[in-house]
mmCIF file of N, CA and C in Angstrom:
data_model
loop_
_atom_site.group_PDB
_atom_site.id
_atom_site.type_symbol
_atom_site.label_atom_id
_atom_site.label_comp_id
_atom_site.label_asym_id
_atom_site.label_seq_id
_atom_site.Cartn_x
_atom_site.Cartn_y
_atom_site.Cartn_z
ATOM 1 N N MET A 101 0.826 -1.196 0.000
ATOM 2 C CA MET A 101 0.000 0.000 0.000
ATOM 3 C C MET A 101 0.870 1.259 0.000
ATOM 4 N N ARG A 102 1.929 1.252 0.822
ATOM 5 C CA ARG A 102 2.816 2.408 0.896
ATOM 6 C C ARG A 102 3.491 2.656 -0.445
ATOM 7 N N ARG A 103 3.917 1.561 -1.123
ATOM 8 C CA ARG A 103 4.562 1.719 -2.431
ATOM 9 C C ARG A 103 3.602 2.325 -3.439
ATOM 10 N N ARG A 104 2.338 1.885 -3.406
ATOM 11 C CA ARG A 104 1.359 2.446 -4.339
ATOM 12 C C ARG A 104 1.122 3.911 -4.056
ATOM 13 N N LEU A 105 1.080 4.306 -2.778
ATOM 14 C CA LEU A 105 0.915 5.704 -2.417
ATOM 15 C C LEU A 105 2.067 6.533 -2.950
ATOM 16 N N ILE A 106 3.288 6.062 -2.742
ATOM 17 C CA ILE A 106 4.462 6.775 -3.239
ATOM 18 C C ILE A 106 4.418 6.853 -4.759
ATOM 19 N N ALA A 107 4.148 5.733 -5.412
ATOM 20 C CA ALA A 107 4.112 5.706 -6.878
ATOM 21 C C ALA A 107 3.054 6.650 -7.410
ATOM 22 N N SER A 108 1.875 6.635 -6.816
ATOM 23 C CA SER A 108 0.800 7.508 -7.276
ATOM 24 C C SER A 108 1.136 8.973 -7.056
ATOM 25 N N ALA A 109 1.688 9.307 -5.885
ATOM 26 C CA ALA A 109 2.036 10.697 -5.587
ATOM 27 C C ALA A 109 3.079 11.212 -6.557
ATOM 28 N N VAL A 110 4.101 10.428 -6.792
ATOM 29 C CA VAL A 110 5.169 10.855 -7.688
ATOM 30 C C VAL A 110 4.680 10.914 -9.129
ATOM 31 N N LEU A 111 3.860 9.961 -9.546
ATOM 32 C CA LEU A 111 3.323 9.980 -10.906
ATOM 33 C C LEU A 111 2.497 11.231 -11.138
ATOM 34 N N LEU A 112 1.650 11.592 -10.196
ATOM 35 C CA LEU A 112 0.852 12.804 -10.330
ATOM 36 C C LEU A 112 1.722 14.039 -10.386
ATOM 37 N N LEU A 113 2.708 14.129 -9.504
ATOM 38 C CA LEU A 113 3.587 15.283 -9.496
ATOM 39 C C LEU A 113 4.445 15.349 -10.750
ATOM 40 N N ALA A 114 4.909 14.223 -11.201
ATOM 41 C CA ALA A 114 5.759 14.196 -12.389
ATOM 42 C C ALA A 114 4.983 14.555 -13.633
ATOM 43 N N ALA A 115 3.755 14.150 -13.723
ATOM 44 C CA ALA A 115 2.958 14.425 -14.915
ATOM 45 C C ALA A 115 2.503 15.873 -14.966
ATOM 46 N N SER A 116 2.272 16.480 -13.828
ATOM 47 C CA SER A 116 1.687 17.808 -13.820
ATOM 48 C C SER A 116 2.632 18.966 -14.077
ATOM 49 N N PRO A 117 3.929 18.933 -13.728
ATOM 50 C CA PRO A 117 4.724 20.138 -13.893
ATOM 51 C C PRO A 117 4.891 20.593 -15.327
ATOM 52 N N LEU A 118 4.824 19.690 -16.281
ATOM 53 C CA LEU A 118 5.148 20.068 -17.645
ATOM 54 C C LEU A 118 3.981 19.942 -18.610
ATOM 55 N N VAL A 119 2.781 19.978 -18.121
ATOM 56 C CA VAL A 119 1.639 19.809 -19.002
ATOM 57 C C VAL A 119 1.562 20.939 -20.023
ATOM 58 N N HIS A 120 2.196 22.078 -19.765
ATOM 59 C CA HIS A 120 2.069 23.224 -20.655
ATOM 60 C C HIS A 120 3.350 23.606 -21.385
ATOM 61 N N ALA A 121 4.295 22.703 -21.530
ATOM 62 C CA ALA A 121 5.546 23.085 -22.174
ATOM 63 C C ALA A 121 6.132 21.931 -22.962
ATOM 64 N N LYS A 122 6.805 22.260 -24.078
ATOM 65 C CA LYS A 122 7.535 21.243 -24.823
ATOM 66 C C LYS A 122 8.956 21.242 -24.282
ATOM 67 N N SER A 123 9.227 20.284 -23.410
ATOM 68 C CA SER A 123 10.534 20.221 -22.777
ATOM 69 C C SER A 123 10.648 18.946 -21.972
ATOM 70 N N ALA A 124 11.749 18.843 -21.237
ATOM 71 C CA ALA A 124 11.968 17.703 -20.352
ATOM 72 C C ALA A 124 12.343 18.228 -18.981
ATOM 73 N N CYS A 125 11.973 17.455 -17.960
ATOM 74 C CA CYS A 125 12.209 17.860 -16.587
ATOM 75 C C CYS A 125 12.727 16.664 -15.802
ATOM 76 N N MET A 126 13.909 16.792 -15.217
ATOM 77 C CA MET A 126 14.503 15.735 -14.400
ATOM 78 C C MET A 126 14.043 15.941 -12.964
ATOM 79 N N ILE A 127 13.519 14.881 -12.350
ATOM 80 C CA ILE A 127 12.981 14.946 -10.997
ATOM 81 C C ILE A 127 13.780 13.975 -10.133
ATOM 82 N N GLU A 128 14.380 14.504 -9.055
ATOM 83 C CA GLU A 128 15.231 13.685 -8.196
ATOM 84 C C GLU A 128 15.003 14.043 -6.733
ATOM 85 N N GLY A 129 15.149 13.061 -5.854
ATOM 86 C CA GLY A 129 15.016 13.297 -4.429
ATOM 87 C C GLY A 129 14.549 12.043 -3.725
ATOM 88 N N GLN A 130 13.735 12.223 -2.671
ATOM 89 C CA GLN A 130 13.226 11.081 -1.932
ATOM 90 C C GLN A 130 11.811 11.363 -1.448
ATOM 91 N N VAL A 131 11.028 10.295 -1.349
ATOM 92 C CA VAL A 131 9.678 10.349 -0.803
ATOM 93 C C VAL A 131 9.536 9.167 0.146
ATOM 94 N N LEU A 132 9.195 9.450 1.393
ATOM 95 C CA LEU A 132 9.051 8.418 2.424
ATOM 96 C C LEU A 132 10.247 7.475 2.450
ATOM 97 N N GLY A 133 11.439 8.055 2.309
ATOM 98 C CA GLY A 133 12.662 7.272 2.393
ATOM 99 C C GLY A 133 13.066 6.560 1.119
ATOM 100 N N GLN A 134 12.257 6.614 0.067
ATOM 101 C CA GLN A 134 12.608 5.963 -1.193
ATOM 102 C C GLN A 134 13.136 7.002 -2.181
ATOM 103 N N MET A 135 14.238 6.649 -2.831
ATOM 104 C CA MET A 135 14.843 7.558 -3.797
ATOM 105 C C MET A 135 13.964 7.667 -5.042
ATOM 106 N N ILE A 136 13.871 8.868 -5.563
ATOM 107 C CA ILE A 136 13.115 9.152 -6.780
ATOM 108 C C ILE A 136 14.106 9.648 -7.816
ATOM 109 N N ASN A 137 14.042 9.091 -9.007
ATOM 110 C CA ASN A 137 14.915 9.491 -10.104
ATOM 111 C C ASN A 137 14.137 9.242 -11.378
ATOM 112 N N GLU A 138 13.533 10.293 -11.923
ATOM 113 C CA GLU A 138 12.740 10.147 -13.141
ATOM 114 C C GLU A 138 12.751 11.431 -13.947
ATOM 115 N N CYS A 139 12.254 11.333 -15.149
ATOM 116 C CA CYS A 139 12.267 12.461 -16.066
ATOM 117 C C CYS A 139 10.941 12.481 -16.818
ATOM 118 N N THR A 140 10.379 13.667 -16.983
ATOM 119 C CA THR A 140 9.124 13.829 -17.705
ATOM 120 C C THR A 140 9.373 14.640 -18.971
ATOM 121 N N GLU A 141 8.854 14.153 -20.092
ATOM 122 C CA GLU A 141 8.889 14.897 -21.357
ATOM 123 C C GLU A 141 7.469 15.129 -21.810
ATOM 124 N N THR A 142 7.246 16.275 -22.435
ATOM 125 C CA THR A 142 5.920 16.572 -22.953
ATOM 126 C C THR A 142 6.013 17.097 -24.373
ATOM 127 N N ASP A 143 4.921 16.976 -25.098
ATOM 128 C CA ASP A 143 4.889 17.371 -26.500
ATOM 129 C C ASP A 143 4.121 18.658 -26.766
ATOM 130 N N LEU A 144 3.517 19.248 -25.752
ATOM 131 C CA LEU A 144 2.734 20.460 -25.971
ATOM 132 C C LEU A 144 3.656 21.663 -26.094
ATOM 133 N N PRO A 145 3.555 22.434 -27.174
ATOM 134 C CA PRO A 145 4.459 23.565 -27.354
ATOM 135 C C PRO A 145 4.140 24.720 -26.412
ATOM 136 N N ALA A 146 5.193 25.343 -25.924
ATOM 137 C CA ALA A 146 5.095 26.564 -25.119
ATOM 138 C C ALA A 146 6.471 27.207 -25.127
ATOM 139 N N SER A 147 6.526 28.439 -24.681
ATOM 140 C CA SER A 147 7.811 29.118 -24.674
ATOM 141 C C SER A 147 8.704 28.535 -23.583
ATOM 142 N N GLU A 148 10.008 28.674 -23.776
ATOM 143 C CA GLU A 148 10.976 28.189 -22.789
ATOM 144 C C GLU A 148 10.787 28.902 -21.461
ATOM 145 N N ASP A 149 10.449 30.188 -21.502
ATOM 146 C CA ASP A 149 10.241 30.948 -20.274
ATOM 147 C C ASP A 149 9.071 30.405 -19.463
ATOM 148 N N ALA A 150 8.052 29.872 -20.114
ATOM 149 C CA ALA A 150 6.908 29.308 -19.399
ATOM 150 C C ALA A 150 7.277 27.992 -18.718
ATOM 151 N N ALA A 151 8.183 27.231 -19.308
ATOM 152 C CA ALA A 151 8.548 25.926 -18.755
ATOM 153 C C ALA A 151 9.471 26.039 -17.547
ATOM 154 N N LYS A 152 10.371 27.010 -17.536
ATOM 155 C CA LYS A 152 11.371 27.088 -16.476
ATOM 156 C C LYS A 152 10.792 27.170 -15.070
ATOM 157 N N PRO A 153 9.804 28.037 -14.794
ATOM 158 C CA PRO A 153 9.289 28.096 -13.425
ATOM 159 C C PRO A 153 8.639 26.783 -12.984
ATOM 160 N N GLN A 154 8.088 26.019 -13.907
ATOM 161 C CA GLN A 154 7.418 24.770 -13.575
ATOM 162 C C GLN A 154 8.407 23.663 -13.273
ATOM 163 N N CYS A 155 9.647 23.800 -13.713
ATOM 164 C CA CYS A 155 10.608 22.711 -13.565
ATOM 165 C C CYS A 155 11.926 23.192 -12.978
ATOM 166 N N ASN A 156 11.910 24.176 -12.156
ATOM 167 C CA ASN A 156 13.152 24.691 -11.601
ATOM 168 C C ASN A 156 12.996 24.968 -10.112
ATOM 169 N N SER A 157 12.461 23.960 -9.408
ATOM 170 C CA SER A 157 12.217 24.183 -7.986
ATOM 171 C C SER A 157 11.877 22.875 -7.300
ATOM 172 N N SER A 158 11.575 22.978 -6.014
ATOM 173 C CA SER A 158 11.063 21.836 -5.276
ATOM 174 C C SER A 158 9.601 21.665 -5.646
ATOM 175 N N LEU A 159 9.159 20.424 -5.752
ATOM 176 C CA LEU A 159 7.767 20.172 -6.079
ATOM 177 C C LEU A 159 6.926 20.312 -4.818
ATOM 178 N N PRO A 160 5.831 21.076 -4.868
ATOM 179 C CA PRO A 160 5.029 21.322 -3.674
ATOM 180 C C PRO A 160 4.256 20.081 -3.234
ATOM 181 N N GLY A 161 3.912 20.048 -1.960
ATOM 182 C CA GLY A 161 3.048 19.000 -1.448
ATOM 183 C C GLY A 161 3.754 17.764 -0.932
ATOM 184 N N LEU A 162 5.043 17.617 -1.192
ATOM 185 C CA LEU A 162 5.732 16.405 -0.760
ATOM 186 C C LEU A 162 6.205 16.474 0.687
ATOM 187 N N ALA A 163 6.458 17.644 1.213
ATOM 188 C CA ALA A 163 6.933 17.754 2.590
ATOM 189 C C ALA A 163 5.920 17.145 3.559
ATOM 190 N N GLU A 164 4.647 17.304 3.243
ATOM 191 C CA GLU A 164 3.596 16.789 4.114
ATOM 192 C C GLU A 164 3.605 15.266 4.204
ATOM 193 N N ILE A 165 4.096 14.573 3.186
ATOM 194 C CA ILE A 165 4.127 13.108 3.230
ATOM 195 C C ILE A 165 5.550 12.574 3.425
ATOM 196 N N GLY A 166 6.459 13.454 3.781
ATOM 197 C CA GLY A 166 7.819 13.013 4.091
ATOM 198 C C GLY A 166 8.723 12.947 2.887
ATOM 199 N N GLY A 167 8.663 13.940 2.039
ATOM 200 C CA GLY A 167 9.504 13.915 0.855
ATOM 201 C C GLY A 167 10.150 15.238 0.536
ATOM 202 N N GLN A 168 11.201 15.155 -0.236
ATOM 203 C CA GLN A 168 11.871 16.338 -0.748
ATOM 204 C C GLN A 168 12.363 16.003 -2.140
ATOM 205 N N VAL A 169 11.775 16.618 -3.131
ATOM 206 C CA VAL A 169 12.101 16.329 -4.519
ATOM 207 C C VAL A 169 12.370 17.646 -5.231
ATOM 208 N N THR A 170 13.405 17.670 -6.051
ATOM 209 C CA THR A 170 13.695 18.855 -6.852
ATOM 210 C C THR A 170 13.482 18.528 -8.322
ATOM 211 N N ALA A 171 13.198 19.566 -9.080
ATOM 212 C CA ALA A 171 12.975 19.424 -10.512
ATOM 213 C C ALA A 171 13.836 20.442 -11.244
ATOM 214 N N ARG A 172 14.445 19.997 -12.361
ATOM 215 C CA ARG A 172 15.271 20.915 -13.150
ATOM 216 C C ARG A 172 15.088 20.601 -14.631
ATOM 217 N N PRO A 173 15.090 21.632 -15.464
ATOM 218 C CA PRO A 173 14.945 21.403 -16.901
ATOM 219 C C PRO A 173 16.176 20.719 -17.485
ATOM 220 N N VAL A 174 15.956 19.840 -18.443
ATOM 221 C CA VAL A 174 17.027 19.183 -19.194
ATOM 222 C C VAL A 174 16.651 19.215 -20.672
ATOM 223 N N ALA A 175 17.643 19.080 -21.528
ATOM 224 C CA ALA A 175 17.377 19.123 -22.969
ATOM 225 C C ALA A 175 16.481 17.969 -23.409
ATOM 226 N N ALA A 176 16.703 16.788 -22.837
ATOM 227 C CA ALA A 176 15.907 15.602 -23.141
ATOM 228 C C ALA A 176 16.116 14.608 -22.009
ATOM 229 N N CYS A 177 15.164 13.719 -21.834
ATOM 230 C CA CYS A 177 15.330 12.687 -20.811
ATOM 231 C C CYS A 177 16.466 11.760 -21.227
ATOM 232 N N PRO A 178 17.334 11.412 -20.281
ATOM 233 C CA PRO A 178 18.473 10.557 -20.617
ATOM 234 C C PRO A 178 18.042 9.129 -20.941
ATOM 235 N N SER A 179 18.911 8.423 -21.652
ATOM 236 C CA SER A 179 18.661 7.008 -21.931
ATOM 237 C C SER A 179 18.875 6.215 -20.656
ATOM 238 N N GLY A 180 18.524 4.963 -20.681
ATOM 239 C CA GLY A 180 18.746 4.102 -19.535
ATOM 240 C C GLY A 180 17.548 3.933 -18.627
ATOM 241 N N ALA A 181 16.376 4.400 -19.028
ATOM 242 C CA ALA A 181 15.176 4.222 -18.206
ATOM 243 C C ALA A 181 14.844 2.740 -18.103
ATOM 244 N N VAL A 182 14.359 2.332 -16.935
ATOM 245 C CA VAL A 182 13.943 0.941 -16.758
ATOM 246 C C VAL A 182 12.485 0.755 -17.152
ATOM 247 N N ALA A 183 11.719 1.856 -17.245
ATOM 248 C CA ALA A 183 10.321 1.798 -17.658
ATOM 249 C C ALA A 183 9.841 3.193 -18.025
ATOM 250 N N ILE A 184 8.731 3.242 -18.766
ATOM 251 C CA ILE A 184 8.151 4.508 -19.207
ATOM 252 C C ILE A 184 6.636 4.427 -19.058
ATOM 253 N N CYS A 185 6.033 5.502 -18.542
ATOM 254 C CA CYS A 185 4.576 5.629 -18.537
ATOM 255 C C CYS A 185 4.230 6.689 -19.568
ATOM 256 N N ASP A 186 3.493 6.295 -20.603
ATOM 257 C CA ASP A 186 3.132 7.187 -21.701
ATOM 258 C C ASP A 186 1.702 7.676 -21.517
ATOM 259 N N SER A 187 1.502 8.963 -21.575
ATOM 260 C CA SER A 187 0.195 9.622 -21.536
ATOM 261 C C SER A 187 -0.603 9.384 -20.251
ATOM 262 N N PRO A 188 0.013 9.512 -19.062
ATOM 263 C CA PRO A 188 -0.791 9.380 -17.843
ATOM 264 C C PRO A 188 -1.817 10.508 -17.753
ATOM 265 N N MET A 189 -2.993 10.193 -17.276
ATOM 266 C CA MET A 189 -4.073 11.178 -17.147
ATOM 267 C C MET A 189 -4.357 11.857 -18.478
ATOM 268 N N ASN A 190 -4.148 11.144 -19.578
ATOM 269 C CA ASN A 190 -4.353 11.642 -20.941
ATOM 270 C C ASN A 190 -3.477 12.842 -21.288
ATOM 271 N N ALA A 191 -2.413 13.068 -20.518
ATOM 272 C CA ALA A 191 -1.474 14.155 -20.818
ATOM 273 C C ALA A 191 -0.597 13.736 -21.994
ATOM 274 N N LYS A 192 -0.197 14.689 -22.781
ATOM 275 C CA LYS A 192 0.733 14.412 -23.868
ATOM 276 C C LYS A 192 2.140 14.457 -23.298
ATOM 277 N N ALA A 193 2.431 13.460 -22.461
ATOM 278 C CA ALA A 193 3.707 13.409 -21.748
ATOM 279 C C ALA A 193 4.120 11.959 -21.558
ATOM 280 N N ARG A 194 5.416 11.781 -21.324
ATOM 281 C CA ARG A 194 5.987 10.475 -20.999
ATOM 282 C C ARG A 194 6.844 10.646 -19.748
ATOM 283 N N ILE A 195 6.745 9.680 -18.843
ATOM 284 C CA ILE A 195 7.551 9.709 -17.627
ATOM 285 C C ILE A 195 8.523 8.541 -17.697
ATOM 286 N N TYR A 196 9.804 8.847 -17.633
ATOM 287 C CA TYR A 196 10.877 7.854 -17.695
ATOM 288 C C TYR A 196 11.347 7.572 -16.272
ATOM 289 N N TYR A 197 11.430 6.300 -15.898
ATOM 290 C CA TYR A 197 11.834 5.896 -14.556
ATOM 291 C C TYR A 197 13.212 5.261 -14.597
ATOM 292 N N TYR A 198 14.060 5.643 -13.651
ATOM 293 C CA TYR A 198 15.434 5.151 -13.555
ATOM 294 C C TYR A 198 15.667 4.545 -12.171
ATOM 295 N N LYS A 199 16.621 3.610 -12.085
ATOM 296 C CA LYS A 199 17.109 3.068 -10.814
ATOM 297 C C LYS A 199 15.978 2.579 -9.909
ATOM 298 N N ARG A 200 15.128 1.710 -10.422
ATOM 299 C CA ARG A 200 14.041 1.145 -9.626
ATOM 300 C C ARG A 200 14.209 -0.359 -9.493
ATOM 301 N N ASN A 201 13.809 -0.915 -8.346
ATOM 302 C CA ASN A 201 13.826 -2.362 -8.186
ATOM 303 C C ASN A 201 12.493 -2.936 -8.678
ATOM 304 N N ALA A 202 12.381 -4.246 -8.694
ATOM 305 C CA ALA A 202 11.197 -4.907 -9.257
ATOM 306 C C ALA A 202 9.912 -4.505 -8.532
ATOM 307 N N ALA A 203 9.945 -4.412 -7.209
ATOM 308 C CA ALA A 203 8.750 -4.038 -6.449
ATOM 309 C C ALA A 203 8.315 -2.606 -6.768
ATOM 310 N N GLN A 204 9.273 -1.700 -6.897
ATOM 311 C CA GLN A 204 8.953 -0.314 -7.229
ATOM 312 C C GLN A 204 8.369 -0.225 -8.639
ATOM 313 N N ILE A 205 8.949 -0.965 -9.569
ATOM 314 C CA ILE A 205 8.446 -0.952 -10.944
ATOM 315 C C ILE A 205 7.012 -1.468 -10.979
ATOM 316 N N ALA A 206 6.716 -2.530 -10.238
ATOM 317 C CA ALA A 206 5.353 -3.073 -10.211
ATOM 318 C C ALA A 206 4.362 -2.035 -9.673
ATOM 319 N N ALA A 207 4.742 -1.310 -8.617
ATOM 320 C CA ALA A 207 3.855 -0.291 -8.047
ATOM 321 C C ALA A 207 3.654 0.873 -9.010
ATOM 322 N N ILE A 208 4.727 1.299 -9.672
ATOM 323 C CA ILE A 208 4.619 2.400 -10.627
ATOM 324 C C ILE A 208 3.791 1.981 -11.833
ATOM 325 N N LYS A 209 3.957 0.751 -12.295
ATOM 326 C CA LYS A 209 3.158 0.253 -13.414
ATOM 327 C C LYS A 209 1.679 0.297 -13.061
ATOM 328 N N GLN A 210 1.337 -0.159 -11.867
ATOM 329 C CA GLN A 210 -0.058 -0.145 -11.447
ATOM 330 C C GLN A 210 -0.599 1.288 -11.390
ATOM 331 N N ALA A 211 0.189 2.215 -10.842
ATOM 332 C CA ALA A 211 -0.233 3.613 -10.770
ATOM 333 C C ALA A 211 -0.404 4.204 -12.167
ATOM 334 N N CYS A 212 0.500 3.872 -13.076
ATOM 335 C CA CYS A 212 0.411 4.348 -14.461
ATOM 336 C C CYS A 212 -0.883 3.870 -15.107
ATOM 337 N N GLU A 213 -1.160 2.593 -14.978
ATOM 338 C CA GLU A 213 -2.359 2.019 -15.588
ATOM 339 C C GLU A 213 -3.636 2.555 -14.949
ATOM 340 N N MET A 214 -3.617 2.811 -13.634
ATOM 341 C CA MET A 214 -4.784 3.387 -12.958
ATOM 342 C C MET A 214 -5.087 4.789 -13.483
ATOM 343 N N GLN A 215 -4.054 5.473 -13.964
ATOM 344 C CA GLN A 215 -4.232 6.821 -14.491
ATOM 345 C C GLN A 215 -4.306 6.812 -16.018
ATOM 346 N N ARG A 216 -4.704 5.673 -16.565
ATOM 347 C CA ARG A 216 -4.940 5.472 -18.000
ATOM 348 C C ARG A 216 -3.706 5.718 -18.859
ATOM 349 N N GLY A 217 -2.512 5.504 -18.273
ATOM 350 C CA GLY A 217 -1.283 5.617 -19.039
ATOM 351 C C GLY A 217 -0.946 4.284 -19.693
ATOM 352 N N GLN A 218 -0.085 4.322 -20.692
ATOM 353 C CA GLN A 218 0.387 3.121 -21.375
ATOM 354 C C GLN A 218 1.773 2.778 -20.820
ATOM 355 N N TRP A 219 1.931 1.558 -20.321
ATOM 356 C CA TRP A 219 3.185 1.117 -19.734
ATOM 357 C C TRP A 219 4.092 0.597 -20.822
ATOM 358 N N VAL A 220 5.334 1.095 -20.857
ATOM 359 C CA VAL A 220 6.287 0.722 -21.897
ATOM 360 C C VAL A 220 7.583 0.256 -21.236
ATOM 361 N N LYS A 221 8.067 -0.917 -21.629
ATOM 362 C CA LYS A 221 9.388 -1.372 -21.197
ATOM 363 C C LYS A 221 10.356 -1.060 -22.336
ATOM 364 N N PRO A 222 11.374 -0.220 -22.077
ATOM 365 C CA PRO A 222 12.306 0.141 -23.163
ATOM 366 C C PRO A 222 13.153 -1.040 -23.621
#
């Protein structure tokens, strides 16, 4: 249950920062003691200035559940993802997951599918 909560919280936060920009955002930190390392890319065009404030800070709402995650813009999500969630919540975005164990991947896959995303193994 705790893994699903973490996966769902991070999936929602990862999908939402870049809904309005064509760019990539690297998200790193920890939530409830678990390391987070993922990247979100989106296809919706917007100016670079609009994307920077959304991906250049700590993500709100995580302190309340025991987390600290930072987000920073990157040119593109790096290779080496262990899994990808495509179009969560019908967003034109992809979330790339890195450095996850099998249990974490299973929880993230379930959260992705619950939010109508397509699960992709690279």
